[in-house]
Short mmCIF file of C-alpha atoms in Angstrom, two decimals:
data_model
loop_
_atom_site.label_atom_id
_atom_site.label_comp_id
_atom_site.label_asym_id
_atom_site.label_seq_id
_atom_site.Cartn_x
_atom_site.Cartn_y
_atom_site.Cartn_z
CA MET A 1 9.86 33.69 28.77
CA ASN A 2 11.04 31.07 26.30
CA TYR A 3 9.39 27.81 25.35
CA PHE A 4 11.35 25.69 27.82
CA ASP A 5 10.57 28.03 30.70
CA GLN A 6 6.90 28.05 29.77
CA LEU A 7 6.87 24.26 29.72
CA ARG A 8 8.76 24.08 33.02
CA ARG A 9 6.35 26.45 34.71
CA SER A 10 3.25 24.87 33.23
CA VAL A 11 4.18 21.39 34.44
CA LEU A 12 5.14 22.74 37.85
CA GLU A 13 1.82 24.54 38.24
CA THR A 14 -0.06 21.40 37.27
CA ILE A 15 1.83 19.42 39.88
CA LYS A 16 1.41 22.07 42.58
CA ALA A 17 -2.33 22.15 41.90
CA GLY A 18 -2.41 18.47 42.85
CA ARG A 19 -3.83 17.37 39.52
CA VAL A 20 -1.67 14.25 39.18
CA GLY A 21 -1.05 13.44 42.83
CA GLN A 22 2.56 13.06 43.88
CA PRO A 23 4.90 13.02 40.86
CA VAL A 24 7.11 9.93 40.82
CA PHE A 25 8.76 9.68 37.41
CA VAL A 26 9.94 12.04 34.67
CA ARG A 27 10.91 11.09 31.12
CA PHE A 28 12.67 14.04 29.52
CA LEU A 29 14.02 14.06 25.98
CA VAL A 30 15.50 17.07 24.27
CA ALA A 31 16.30 16.56 20.60
CA SER A 32 18.39 19.58 19.76
CA ASP A 33 21.59 20.88 18.30
CA ALA A 34 23.53 20.21 21.50
CA ASN A 35 27.16 19.36 21.01
CA ARG A 36 29.88 17.97 23.25
CA GLU A 37 30.29 21.40 24.88
CA THR A 38 26.63 22.06 25.63
CA GLN A 39 25.56 18.49 26.33
CA THR A 40 26.52 18.28 30.01
CA PRO A 41 25.02 21.67 30.99
CA LEU A 42 21.89 20.69 29.09
CA LEU A 43 21.61 17.38 30.94
CA ALA A 44 22.24 19.17 34.25
CA ARG A 45 19.49 21.67 33.49
CA LEU A 46 17.05 18.89 32.65
CA VAL A 47 17.91 16.90 35.79
CA GLN A 48 17.48 20.07 37.88
CA THR A 49 14.09 20.70 36.30
CA ALA A 50 13.02 17.09 36.87
CA GLY A 51 14.04 17.49 40.51
CA GLU A 52 12.00 20.66 40.78
CA TRP A 53 8.94 18.81 39.50
CA LEU A 54 9.58 15.72 41.64
CA GLY A 55 10.24 17.81 44.76
CA ALA A 56 13.59 16.34 45.75
CA PRO A 57 17.30 16.61 44.98
CA PRO A 58 19.04 13.92 42.92
CA ARG A 59 20.92 11.23 44.85
CA ARG A 60 22.15 8.64 42.38
CA LEU A 61 23.04 9.19 38.73
CA TYR A 62 24.09 6.86 35.98
CA ALA A 63 24.88 8.20 32.52
CA THR A 64 25.65 6.68 29.18
CA VAL A 65 27.08 8.65 26.33
CA SER A 66 27.41 7.54 22.75
CA PRO A 67 30.59 8.08 20.80
CA LEU A 68 28.60 10.41 18.56
CA PRO A 69 27.35 13.88 19.58
CA ALA A 70 23.97 14.43 21.14
CA GLY A 71 23.34 10.92 22.34
CA ALA A 72 23.50 10.90 26.11
CA SER A 73 21.13 9.59 28.76
CA VAL A 74 21.08 9.97 32.51
CA SER A 75 19.14 7.81 34.92
CA VAL A 76 18.42 9.62 38.18
CA ARG A 77 17.11 8.48 41.51
CA PHE A 78 15.99 11.34 43.73
CA GLU A 79 16.14 11.53 47.50
CA ASN A 80 12.43 10.75 47.87
CA GLY A 81 12.64 7.62 45.69
CA ALA A 82 11.30 9.28 42.52
CA THR A 83 13.23 8.60 39.31
CA ALA A 84 13.89 10.18 35.94
CA LEU A 85 15.31 9.29 32.55
CA VAL A 86 16.82 12.32 30.85
CA SER A 87 18.18 12.11 27.31
CA THR A 88 19.56 14.29 24.59
CA ALA A 89 19.21 13.45 20.92
CA THR A 90 19.69 14.78 17.42
CA PRO A 91 16.84 17.07 16.24
CA GLY A 92 13.62 15.53 14.92
CA HIS A 93 12.44 15.91 11.33
CA ALA A 94 10.39 18.96 12.37
CA GLY A 95 13.34 20.53 14.16
CA PRO A 96 14.36 20.62 17.82
CA THR A 97 12.00 18.90 20.22
CA ILE A 98 11.34 18.77 23.95
CA ASP A 99 9.28 15.74 24.94
CA VAL A 100 8.07 15.16 28.50
CA ILE A 101 6.19 12.52 30.45
CA VAL A 102 5.56 13.11 34.15
CA LEU A 103 3.86 10.25 35.97
CA GLY A 104 2.09 10.98 39.22
CA ASN A 105 0.47 8.49 41.54
CA HIS A 106 -2.96 9.79 40.53
CA GLY A 107 -2.41 10.87 36.94
CA ALA A 108 0.13 12.01 34.39
CA VAL A 109 1.30 15.03 32.40
CA TYR A 110 2.31 14.59 28.76
CA HIS A 111 3.97 17.15 26.52
CA ASP A 112 4.06 15.75 23.01
CA GLY A 113 7.29 17.23 21.77
CA PHE A 114 7.07 15.41 18.47
CA ALA A 115 3.97 17.37 17.56
CA VAL A 116 5.75 20.73 17.77
CA ALA A 117 9.11 22.23 16.91
CA ALA A 118 10.91 23.72 19.89
CA GLU A 119 13.97 25.86 20.32
CA SER A 120 17.67 25.15 20.30
CA ALA A 121 19.46 23.83 23.33
CA ALA A 122 20.88 27.26 23.98
CA THR A 123 17.52 28.45 25.33
CA VAL A 124 17.34 25.53 27.77
CA VAL A 125 20.82 26.10 29.18
CA ASP A 126 20.68 29.42 31.03
CA GLY A 127 23.93 29.37 32.97
CA HIS A 128 22.21 28.51 36.26
CA GLU A 129 23.06 24.82 36.18
CA ASP A 130 24.17 23.44 39.55
CA PRO A 131 27.97 23.01 39.32
CA ALA A 132 27.87 19.98 41.65
CA LEU A 133 25.29 18.33 39.43
CA ARG A 134 27.33 19.07 36.32
CA ALA A 135 30.37 17.58 37.99
CA ALA A 136 28.40 14.50 39.01
CA ILE A 137 27.15 13.95 35.46
CA GLU A 138 30.67 14.36 34.13
CA ALA A 139 31.93 11.91 36.77
CA THR A 140 29.44 9.18 35.85
CA MET A 141 30.10 9.72 32.15
CA ARG A 142 33.83 9.38 32.73
CA SER A 143 33.69 6.39 35.05
CA MET A 144 30.74 4.71 33.30
CA LYS A 145 29.55 3.78 36.80
CA PRO A 146 26.71 5.05 39.02
CA HIS A 147 27.60 8.18 40.98
CA VAL A 148 26.09 8.98 44.37
CA LEU A 149 25.62 12.59 45.45
CA PRO A 150 25.76 13.51 49.14
CA GLY A 151 22.38 13.57 50.85
CA LYS A 152 20.35 12.75 53.91
CA GLU A 153 19.85 9.03 53.47
CA ALA A 154 21.57 6.15 51.78
CA PRO A 155 20.27 5.83 48.19
CA MET B 1 2.00 -27.15 6.77
CA PRO B 2 0.09 -30.22 8.02
CA ARG B 3 -1.93 -32.31 5.54
CA ASP B 4 -5.30 -30.83 6.45
CA GLU B 5 -3.80 -27.36 6.00
CA LYS B 6 -4.53 -26.34 9.57
CA PHE B 7 -2.19 -26.30 12.52
CA GLY B 8 -3.66 -28.11 15.51
CA VAL B 9 -3.16 -26.02 18.64
CA LEU B 10 -2.96 -27.33 22.20
CA LEU B 11 -3.57 -24.76 24.92
CA VAL B 12 -1.64 -25.07 28.15
CA THR B 13 -3.38 -23.31 31.04
CA GLY B 14 -6.73 -21.56 30.77
CA ALA B 15 -8.79 -18.74 32.20
CA GLN B 16 -7.26 -15.78 34.02
CA THR B 17 -4.13 -15.95 31.91
CA HIS B 18 -3.40 -14.40 28.52
CA GLN B 19 -4.59 -17.68 27.03
CA GLU B 20 -8.02 -16.05 27.01
CA ASN B 21 -6.72 -13.80 24.22
CA TYR B 22 -4.11 -16.04 22.59
CA ALA B 23 -6.48 -18.99 22.16
CA ARG B 24 -9.10 -16.86 20.42
CA ALA B 25 -6.49 -15.21 18.19
CA LEU B 26 -5.01 -18.59 17.23
CA ALA B 27 -8.49 -19.96 16.51
CA ALA B 28 -9.48 -16.87 14.51
CA ASP B 29 -6.70 -17.47 12.00
CA PRO B 30 -7.80 -19.74 9.14
CA ARG B 31 -4.60 -21.76 9.58
CA GLY B 32 -5.29 -22.61 13.25
CA ARG B 33 -7.59 -25.15 14.89
CA LEU B 34 -7.89 -25.59 18.64
CA ILE B 35 -7.49 -29.21 19.70
CA ALA B 36 -7.66 -29.25 23.50
CA LEU B 37 -6.66 -27.53 26.73
CA ALA B 38 -4.27 -29.30 29.07
CA ASP B 39 -1.97 -28.66 32.02
CA GLU B 40 0.22 -30.42 34.52
CA PRO B 41 -1.74 -33.09 36.42
CA ASN B 42 -0.89 -31.68 39.85
CA VAL B 43 -2.15 -28.10 39.42
CA ALA B 44 -4.05 -26.49 42.30
CA PRO B 45 -7.83 -27.06 42.33
CA ARG B 46 -8.48 -23.39 41.52
CA ARG B 47 -6.19 -23.52 38.48
CA ARG B 48 -7.87 -26.73 37.29
CA GLU B 49 -11.28 -25.10 37.63
CA LEU B 50 -10.08 -22.09 35.58
CA ASN B 51 -8.62 -24.42 32.95
CA GLU B 52 -11.89 -26.33 32.66
CA ARG B 53 -13.77 -23.04 32.42
CA LEU B 54 -11.83 -21.82 29.39
CA ALA B 55 -12.00 -25.25 27.76
CA ARG B 56 -15.81 -25.11 28.08
CA GLU B 57 -15.97 -21.56 26.69
CA LEU B 58 -13.85 -22.56 23.70
CA ASN B 59 -15.69 -25.86 23.26
CA VAL B 60 -12.53 -27.97 23.37
CA PRO B 61 -11.82 -31.01 25.55
CA HIS B 62 -9.93 -30.57 28.82
CA ILE B 63 -7.08 -33.06 29.22
CA ALA B 64 -5.82 -33.32 32.77
CA ARG B 65 -2.40 -34.74 31.92
CA LEU B 66 -0.16 -32.62 29.71
CA ASP B 67 1.84 -35.67 28.61
CA ASP B 68 -1.30 -37.30 27.22
CA ALA B 69 -2.10 -34.20 25.18
CA LEU B 70 1.47 -33.90 23.90
CA GLY B 71 1.22 -37.47 22.62
CA ARG B 72 -1.49 -36.54 20.14
CA ASP B 73 -0.48 -36.43 16.47
CA ASP B 74 -3.03 -33.73 15.68
CA VAL B 75 -1.25 -31.25 17.98
CA HIS B 76 1.34 -29.25 16.03
CA VAL B 77 1.55 -26.09 18.12
CA VAL B 78 1.34 -25.49 21.88
CA SER B 79 0.33 -22.13 23.29
CA VAL B 80 1.87 -21.95 26.77
CA CYS B 81 0.44 -19.54 29.35
CA ALA B 82 1.29 -21.36 32.57
CA GLU B 83 2.17 -19.10 35.49
CA PRO B 84 5.80 -17.88 35.21
CA ASP B 85 7.19 -20.10 37.97
CA ARG B 86 5.81 -23.24 36.21
CA ARG B 87 6.63 -22.18 32.67
CA GLY B 88 10.17 -23.46 32.10
CA PRO B 89 9.74 -27.23 32.46
CA ILE B 90 6.41 -27.14 30.60
CA ILE B 91 7.94 -25.39 27.58
CA VAL B 92 10.86 -27.83 27.59
CA ALA B 93 8.45 -30.79 27.65
CA CYS B 94 6.47 -29.35 24.74
CA ALA B 95 9.63 -28.75 22.70
CA ARG B 96 10.86 -32.29 23.38
CA ALA B 97 7.49 -33.56 22.15
CA LYS B 98 8.37 -31.81 18.84
CA LYS B 99 5.62 -29.21 19.09
CA HIS B 100 6.03 -25.67 17.84
CA LEU B 101 5.77 -23.11 20.63
CA TYR B 102 3.62 -19.99 21.00
CA LEU B 103 4.82 -18.49 24.26
CA ASP B 104 3.46 -16.00 26.75
CA LYS B 105 5.76 -13.23 27.90
CA SER B 106 8.12 -12.96 29.61
CA LEU B 107 9.76 -16.28 28.84
CA ALA B 108 10.61 -17.44 32.38
CA PRO B 109 11.70 -15.97 35.72
CA ARG B 110 14.86 -18.09 36.08
CA LEU B 111 17.97 -17.97 33.91
CA ALA B 112 18.28 -21.77 34.13
CA ASP B 113 14.73 -22.12 32.75
CA ALA B 114 15.49 -19.78 29.86
CA ASP B 115 18.69 -21.66 29.01
CA ALA B 116 16.90 -25.02 29.16
CA ILE B 117 14.17 -23.74 26.84
CA VAL B 118 16.68 -22.50 24.27
CA ALA B 119 18.54 -25.82 24.37
CA ALA B 120 15.35 -27.89 24.03
CA VAL B 121 14.11 -25.79 21.11
CA ARG B 122 17.45 -26.08 19.35
CA GLU B 123 17.71 -29.84 19.88
CA SER B 124 14.13 -30.49 18.82
CA ARG B 125 14.32 -28.14 15.82
CA VAL B 126 10.89 -26.69 16.46
CA HIS B 127 9.81 -23.12 15.78
CA SER B 128 9.08 -20.83 18.71
CA HIS B 129 7.67 -17.37 19.21
CA MET B 130 7.10 -15.18 22.26
CA PHE B 131 4.25 -12.64 22.21
CA SER B 132 5.67 -9.12 21.91
CA PHE B 133 5.12 -5.78 20.19
CA ILE B 134 7.42 -6.48 17.24
CA THR B 135 4.49 -7.63 15.12
CA GLN B 136 2.59 -4.36 15.54
CA PRO B 137 2.43 -1.81 12.70
CA TRP B 138 4.18 0.98 14.62
CA ALA B 139 7.06 -1.32 15.56
CA ARG B 140 7.37 -2.57 11.97
CA ARG B 141 7.52 1.06 10.80
CA ALA B 142 10.33 1.72 13.26
CA LYS B 143 12.21 -1.35 12.03
CA GLY B 144 11.82 -0.24 8.44
CA VAL B 145 13.24 3.19 9.18
CA VAL B 146 16.15 1.78 11.22
CA ASP B 147 17.03 -0.78 8.54
CA SER B 148 16.74 1.76 5.71
CA GLY B 149 19.38 3.96 7.29
CA GLY B 150 17.07 6.93 6.89
CA LEU B 151 18.08 8.28 10.29
CA GLY B 152 21.76 7.61 9.69
CA ASP B 153 23.69 5.44 12.11
CA LEU B 154 21.72 4.35 15.15
CA VAL B 155 22.76 6.30 18.27
CA ALA B 156 20.10 5.48 20.87
CA LEU B 157 16.68 3.94 21.43
CA HIS B 158 14.25 5.08 24.13
CA ALA B 159 11.20 2.92 24.85
CA ASP B 160 8.29 3.70 27.17
CA ILE B 161 5.76 0.97 27.98
CA HIS B 162 3.17 2.07 30.54
CA PHE B 163 -0.05 0.13 31.14
CA ALA B 164 -2.88 2.38 32.29
CA LYS B 165 -4.73 -0.14 34.44
CA GLY B 166 -5.44 -0.62 38.13
CA ARG B 167 -6.58 1.78 40.87
CA ALA B 168 -3.43 3.80 41.57
CA GLY B 169 -2.55 6.04 44.48
CA THR B 170 -2.36 3.47 47.26
CA ALA B 171 1.40 2.78 47.40
CA LYS B 172 3.30 4.27 50.33
CA LEU B 173 5.78 6.74 48.83
CA GLY B 174 8.86 8.46 50.13
CA SER B 175 11.63 5.88 50.16
CA PRO B 176 13.38 3.81 47.52
CA ARG B 177 12.36 0.19 46.99
CA ARG B 178 14.75 -2.47 48.27
CA GLU B 179 15.14 -4.94 45.43
CA GLN B 180 16.10 -8.60 45.87
CA PHE B 181 18.24 -10.76 43.63
CA PRO B 182 17.53 -13.30 42.41
CA PRO B 183 13.84 -12.39 42.37
CA ASP B 184 11.48 -14.98 43.83
CA PRO B 185 9.79 -16.68 40.83
CA LEU B 186 6.52 -16.84 42.78
CA THR B 187 6.38 -13.03 42.88
CA PHE B 188 6.21 -12.66 39.10
CA GLN B 189 2.49 -13.29 38.90
CA ARG B 190 0.05 -13.28 41.76
CA THR B 191 -3.67 -12.58 41.67
CA GLU B 192 -3.16 -9.01 42.84
CA ALA B 193 0.22 -8.07 41.37
CA LYS B 194 2.85 -8.88 38.76
CA ARG B 195 6.46 -7.80 38.67
CA GLU B 196 5.95 -4.96 36.22
CA MET B 197 9.57 -4.28 35.31
CA ASP B 198 9.43 -7.79 33.87
CA ASN B 199 5.80 -7.92 32.77
CA THR B 200 5.78 -4.62 30.87
CA GLY B 201 9.53 -4.14 30.52
CA VAL B 202 9.73 -7.31 28.43
CA TYR B 203 8.03 -5.40 25.62
CA GLY B 204 10.52 -2.55 25.73
CA VAL B 205 13.64 -4.68 26.05
CA SER B 206 12.61 -7.14 23.33
CA LEU B 207 11.69 -4.21 21.07
CA VAL B 208 15.04 -2.49 21.60
CA ARG B 209 17.04 -5.68 20.97
CA TRP B 210 15.04 -6.44 17.83
CA LEU B 211 15.30 -2.92 16.42
CA ALA B 212 19.02 -2.69 17.11
CA GLY B 213 19.85 -6.23 16.06
CA ARG B 214 22.57 -6.15 18.69
CA ASP B 215 23.23 -7.76 22.05
CA VAL B 216 23.05 -5.94 25.37
CA ARG B 217 26.38 -5.75 27.17
CA SER B 218 25.51 -3.93 30.41
CA VAL B 219 22.44 -3.03 32.40
CA PHE B 220 21.66 -0.37 35.00
CA CYS B 221 18.22 -0.51 36.59
CA GLU B 222 15.99 1.07 39.20
CA THR B 223 12.79 -0.60 40.38
CA ALA B 224 10.09 1.18 42.35
CA ASN B 225 6.70 1.03 44.04
CA TYR B 226 4.89 4.16 42.94
CA PHE B 227 1.26 3.30 42.39
CA PHE B 228 -0.19 0.23 44.11
CA ALA B 229 -0.22 -1.04 47.69
CA GLU B 230 -0.99 -4.47 46.23
CA HIS B 231 2.42 -4.62 44.56
CA GLN B 232 4.18 -3.30 47.63
CA GLN B 233 2.57 -5.94 49.85
CA ALA B 234 3.30 -8.72 47.35
CA GLY B 235 6.99 -7.80 47.11
CA ALA B 236 6.64 -6.84 43.46
CA GLU B 237 7.67 -3.57 41.83
CA ASP B 238 5.07 -1.66 39.80
CA PHE B 239 7.63 0.39 37.86
CA GLY B 240 11.15 0.10 36.55
CA LEU B 241 13.66 1.86 34.38
CA LEU B 242 16.60 0.41 32.53
CA VAL B 243 19.69 1.92 30.92
CA LEU B 244 21.27 -0.50 28.47
CA SER B 245 24.58 -0.46 26.62
CA LEU B 246 24.56 -2.52 23.45
CA ASP B 247 27.27 -3.65 21.08
CA GLY B 248 28.79 -0.89 18.98
CA GLY B 249 28.32 1.90 21.53
CA LEU B 250 24.55 2.01 21.14
CA THR B 251 22.62 3.04 24.24
CA ALA B 252 18.99 2.43 25.12
CA THR B 253 16.65 3.38 27.92
CA VAL B 254 13.39 1.70 28.86
CA SER B 255 10.74 2.88 31.29
CA SER B 256 8.01 0.40 32.07
CA GLY B 257 5.25 -0.18 34.53
CA ARG B 258 1.59 -0.21 35.49
CA ILE B 259 0.52 3.37 36.16
CA GLY B 260 -3.20 3.22 36.94
CA TRP B 261 -6.40 3.61 34.94
CA THR B 262 -6.40 7.41 34.99
CA GLY B 263 -2.82 7.97 33.85
CA HIS B 264 -3.47 7.94 30.11
CA PRO B 265 -6.32 8.73 27.69
CA ALA B 266 -5.94 5.29 26.08
CA GLY B 267 -4.44 2.02 27.26
CA GLY B 268 -1.10 3.63 28.07
CA THR B 269 2.06 4.76 26.36
CA SER B 270 3.69 2.22 24.03
CA ARG B 271 6.37 3.90 22.00
CA VAL B 272 9.99 3.94 20.96
CA ILE B 273 12.08 6.99 20.10
CA VAL B 274 14.76 6.20 17.55
CA VAL B 275 17.81 8.47 17.59
CA GLY B 276 20.15 8.40 14.61
CA THR B 277 23.02 10.57 13.46
CA LYS B 278 20.68 12.24 10.96
CA GLY B 279 17.62 12.71 13.13
CA THR B 280 15.17 11.49 15.76
CA ARG B 281 11.73 9.94 15.24
CA VAL B 282 9.04 8.58 17.49
CA PHE B 283 7.03 5.42 16.74
CA ASP B 284 3.99 5.11 18.92
CA ALA B 285 1.08 2.67 19.15
CA ASN B 286 -1.25 5.67 19.38
CA ARG B 287 0.11 7.61 16.37
CA PRO B 288 -1.19 8.55 13.95
CA ARG B 289 -4.68 8.68 15.44
CA VAL B 290 -8.02 10.38 15.37
CA GLU B 291 -9.32 11.86 18.62
CA MET B 292 -13.01 11.97 19.44
CA TYR B 293 -14.81 14.06 22.06
CA ASN B 294 -18.56 13.98 22.40
CA ASP B 295 -21.53 14.25 24.76
CA GLN B 296 -21.52 10.58 25.75
CA PRO B 297 -20.76 9.83 29.41
CA PRO B 298 -17.03 10.19 30.09
CA TRP B 299 -14.87 7.14 30.68
CA THR B 300 -14.61 6.11 34.30
CA PRO B 301 -12.51 3.35 35.89
CA PRO B 302 -14.30 0.07 36.60
CA PRO B 303 -14.98 -1.15 40.13
CA VAL B 304 -12.21 -3.30 41.55
CA ASN B 305 -12.66 -6.99 40.81
CA PRO B 306 -11.14 -8.87 43.79
CA ALA B 307 -10.32 -11.74 41.44
CA ASP B 308 -8.14 -9.38 39.41
CA PRO B 309 -7.68 -5.91 40.96
CA MET B 310 -5.11 -4.82 38.35
CA GLY B 311 -7.20 -5.66 35.30
CA PHE B 312 -4.83 -8.30 33.97
CA TRP B 313 -7.36 -10.53 32.22
CA THR B 314 -10.11 -10.01 29.68
CA SER B 315 -12.69 -12.18 31.49
CA THR B 316 -12.31 -10.47 34.84
CA GLN B 317 -12.53 -7.03 33.23
CA GLN B 318 -15.73 -8.10 31.53
CA GLU B 319 -17.13 -9.23 34.89
CA VAL B 320 -16.93 -5.65 36.19
CA HIS B 321 -18.13 -4.16 32.87
CA THR B 322 -14.94 -2.25 32.11
CA MET B 323 -15.72 0.49 29.60
CA PRO B 324 -13.50 0.73 26.54
CA LYS B 325 -11.53 3.96 26.20
CA LEU B 326 -12.65 5.35 22.87
CA ALA B 327 -11.29 8.90 22.68
CA TRP B 328 -8.13 7.90 20.85
CA GLN B 329 -8.37 5.67 17.81
CA PRO B 330 -5.06 4.75 16.14
CA LEU B 331 -5.34 4.71 12.35
CA ALA B 332 -3.53 1.40 12.00
CA ALA B 333 -5.40 -1.59 13.35
CA ALA B 334 -3.48 -3.87 15.69
CA ALA B 335 -1.86 -6.77 13.87
CA SER B 336 -2.40 -10.40 14.83
CA ASP B 337 0.65 -11.73 16.63
CA ALA B 338 -0.77 -15.23 16.15
CA GLY B 339 -1.04 -14.59 12.42
CA TYR B 340 2.63 -13.65 12.32
CA PHE B 341 3.54 -16.98 13.94
CA PHE B 342 1.41 -18.92 11.47
CA ASP B 343 3.22 -17.02 8.68
CA CYS B 344 6.49 -18.29 10.14
CA LEU B 345 5.24 -21.87 10.41
CA ALA B 346 3.80 -21.85 6.90
CA ALA B 347 7.13 -20.63 5.53
CA ASP B 348 9.14 -22.93 7.81
CA ARG B 349 11.14 -19.98 9.10
CA ASP B 350 12.00 -18.84 12.58
CA SER B 351 10.25 -15.98 14.33
CA GLU B 352 12.22 -12.79 14.93
CA MET B 353 11.13 -13.25 18.57
CA ASN B 354 12.05 -16.91 18.95
CA ALA B 355 13.02 -18.62 22.19
CA ALA B 356 16.64 -17.47 21.86
CA ALA B 357 15.60 -13.82 21.48
CA ALA B 358 13.11 -14.22 24.34
CA ALA B 359 15.78 -15.79 26.55
CA ALA B 360 18.21 -12.96 25.78
CA THR B 361 15.47 -10.55 26.86
CA THR B 362 14.96 -12.51 30.07
CA GLU B 363 18.68 -12.28 30.81
CA VAL B 364 18.55 -8.48 30.43
CA LEU B 365 15.57 -8.28 32.78
CA LEU B 366 17.23 -10.50 35.38
CA ALA B 367 20.38 -8.39 35.10
CA GLY B 368 18.08 -5.44 35.77
CA TYR B 369 16.91 -6.98 39.03
CA LYS B 370 20.53 -7.61 40.00
CA SER B 371 21.43 -4.00 39.24
CA ALA B 372 18.45 -2.68 41.19
CA ALA B 373 19.39 -4.87 44.16
CA THR B 374 23.06 -3.86 44.20
CA GLY B 375 22.95 -0.32 42.84
CA ASP B 376 25.69 -1.31 40.38
CA LEU B 377 26.10 -1.66 36.66
CA VAL B 378 25.74 -5.33 35.67
CA SER B 379 27.64 -6.84 32.75
CA LEU B 380 26.22 -9.53 30.50
CA PRO B 381 26.25 -12.45 30.14
CA LEU B 382 25.24 -13.27 33.71
CA ALA B 383 27.18 -15.99 35.50
CA ARG B 384 25.67 -19.47 35.19
CA ALA B 385 25.44 -21.75 38.21
#
């Protein structure tokens, strides 16, 4: 199991144990060697993981992408009203970094990515990214407008 | 600098506002001298009582009519902490009286107020400054790195401002908040709740604009009620997130809100992540730090003070004997924001967070409310009436 998977599982177990109440917000930043080709799958993987932690599928996305590589952000509203900010960035001075804040209504989980060096983006992207999510991220990046995914209720 | 080498400071509005802190910081600086506390003559009886209370504590006279106080020659600076919905006209009156302005954040809840303040400050040629994080050591370090080009060209900025106060866990979850635009100015500050996308987001947005030195061109925003029933019942959000596009293709994100006493080992997250073409660095109010763990009783949240359930004010926190959180001690002491403003006045130069910068921040925040209400991207500048 790689570093990202360990982090993903550890946060999930903390949430499932009820230690922070109901999770409502995720701040996810991966500072890595992602490039134009790997950026969208990476963002999709991070949004999927945030959704797993928050317990709901994404409903509304809005992405910004810089003209330079590795500078994209996605704002996500999930079906249950939870939100996330997911960003990619150039590597930190200590190497690649995965930084996480998960806010729950009774507590919070912090993973201080800037205190440790992580792995390259390749170990985050595992080929299991939801194609519809990838397409939605690409759509909002292209249109530079919010994109709504199909779901149960109006976002 | 005035002849007696001290700036006379008039306080507008008293206890149970940030004036409790600002007044003491302004008085603690050797260049400041408190003159009096005043307010509008028609304030509610409870507000007048709170004003008189702080005046007594600070041992300064209470002047019931603001105009009378503004007529005094020994007043050079006015520290304005009136409630947000009253703020605009008061600040304009102070500027027209040729007084320098030390301003609570955020500047005002109406675009028209913000515009009027900027115009009055420009016409009166006074100096102005809004309280913010830009004077703090961690923010100055970030500015130094950005300006040095050490991270290459700026690509993105990500700010997180979370206040760990209030008894969380009471908000009803499960559905998105329905935002309103324009936001009701009376909802920005009530006894039990403030609009936190504005109240805490102002730090993140002002920090991002200052670091980038660029204007915001579009805003996407979500507001939410995640933590407190008080906010939900008062029609105020307790959390918000913003995605900003700035001149030159720069992007920024800001998360902000009040997250509850138990959500952080210190006062909450206050940080900015700077992304450049050559690397990424974090600048954080709590880094570098020492951490201490010992056999003293652990920190526990204070009982709820009905006069201030969210822990907004110093005096009301003292009333319920709020324990300080001591486990994390940042190495750099907090800087005096008031001292920075006196530096500006002494040098006859403008603050980096003057009324114009504060008003630009207000416009971004109001655009955020519009975006949250419509679900759309909002372009700046906003339309004027």
